């Protein structure tokens, strides 16, 4: 009896270590993007010339976009490492590189001290982070999918967006606390650096945790010849699956951008709702999102991936315009509209990490997901802010909304092209 109990305790400890090591690294990635967006005005004033504040902000946002451009390169680089050297190695290197980028921003000299070198330091740091973030998701979700029990893989996959959302909430709340407790002078002088230094420390901790994880059985079960097989022929062979990753992602990345990222800022700047109230409305909605993720994950393990994906895409498309019309002039409207949309968005977000992994064989699983996913996020997610702003300024906001719904319909149609993969054995 004691042997059985000890075995169960050992299994639970290993599970906790796996979930923590995978989750905290993913949280660091999302945290990095959240704090950069939150502290853009301070970065612009400290790392660019103060002669033209508007140009400084635009330059800071342009460097933010550079991270999206670097993601596909990171997806290929870390995907190759994951499929040839190991999932664990790829995950560990990715989070270590992301931590280095955060540290560089946190200690970057000001423009007043070194001139344009301050701006170049920021650019280099964001390139490093973009590479790391392009490799983080495919590496971590492949690792998580391969170590998860196949009958519970849908539930385990929810860790990706759960930990990511926790990272966003942590960055947002830290920003709010610093703004409340520090003076404007202190924030400009050193306060804005604190979140980046915290991110560097979190990344270092994640690196240590991941270095202690075991490699997946699926990867270790491959022969030496399979691990040395040329990548490009396999990419060409599985081009259909790569296209399916893009098709399943286009709707999710844009609709999540609208409701999970931009809605609070839109409510504060355009609808003139109090910024503090929009922050708490966003916190409430993201807590609802986190709660919805495991529900959809468990459901996919019961009824299948395709039904859940279809429900998420169609539900988001159907509810997008009603929730847009609901959001007018109060924080409760923002909380309700965000929560409703994030419940449906959670259906896809919960299980796509598992679905992506289940589409590819072991020998190309990381890079097969990483490259098409990163390209899709860069092309559609990266351009969404510009399109939404530009169409809004010329009075065509509804055109962007129609565009978002059209992409959701595309994702819904792509669901019919994939096989049902619930319970698939990933060791073959």
Phi, psi and omega in degrees: 000316181296326179295318180295315180298315180297322178295318179295318179295320179296320179295316179296320179296319179295322178296315179298318180296319179296312183294319180292314181297320179287314186293318185291325177295319178294322178298322179298319180301309182294323177301316180303313182292323182294315183288329177297315179295319182294321187257019179307314181301323181287320177299316181299320184284336185259330186251003176228167180295138179275001182295326180225088184304321181296317178295325179296317179296316180298320179295321178296317178292326177296320177291328174301318180292332179301326178300323177294320181297323182284342186300314179301323177296318177296323178299319179289312184299307182284335173295318177297316179298316182297322183272344181248325182257319179150148179298316182299316180299315180298314179300316184292315179296321182298313182288329176294319178293319178298320179296320178298318178299317178297318180297319180299320178291318183297329183249007182302135176292154182282162177297325180296335183270313187236005178069223187295341178298332177296315179295320180292327176297318178297317180299314180297318180298319181288328174296317178298314180294322178298317176300313182296316182290330176294332179266340185298307185297307181298324180292311184289321182286329175293315178301311182298318181295325182282332180270345182289146171299133188299331180280352179233018184296325177300317178293313180299324182298337181294345179300329184299304181283333176296308181294323178298316179294322175299321177297317178296315179298319179298316179295318181294314181292322177297319176299318180295319181294316180296319179296327181281327189261338182253149176287165179299322180295317180293321179298316181290324184285310185212341185300324182293340181282336186305311182300326180287323176292322175298318178299322178296318179293317177300319179296321178297318178297318179297322178299315179297316180299317183289329180294342181264358180282162176266150175292155182286150178296326181298316180289316181293336180283349178287148177281163180298323180292325178293323181287337180264356183299141180304140184284313190301317177302325179288324176298315179297318181299325183253032180296330178297315179296323178297318177296324178294323176299315178298312182299320179287337186270329190303314181292317182297314186295322181283316182291327176291322176302315183297309189263332182268340185242307192269336186309314179298317179295318178299317181296323182282317187275322183266315183271353175063032173280143182308132184298321178297319180292323178293326177299311182289328175297320178294320178299314179301313182296322180288331173293320175299317179301312180299320180292327182285331186304307181294333177297312178293322179299313177298319181298321180294330177288341179266307188256351178112157183290317190297319180296321180290317177300316181295318178299320180293314182292312181292317179299318178295319180295318182292322187269350186300308182292316177303319180288329175295319179291328179294321185285106184233297190211016181216157183292327180294326176295321178295315180299317182291311183296317178297316182297314180300313181293320182290334174297316179285322177299326180299332181301312178284314183302325183298320193242353181301327176302320178289317181299313180303311182297324183286347180279337188245153173286165185304320188292343183225017189295319184285308181288329179298327176274316190298316184291304180296324179296313182295320178296317180298314180296320180294315184287315185265313178290319181293330181268348183302316179301316181294313181299315182297316181293313182296313180294327178293322182290338180255017174075025181239043181301323181294335177296319178294320178296320177296320177302315180296316179294321178299320178292326175296321177296320176301314179297320179298319180292324180293335177302325182288346182270347184262153176284159173284124188244009180305128177076013182293140177279117184268006181274000181241000000 
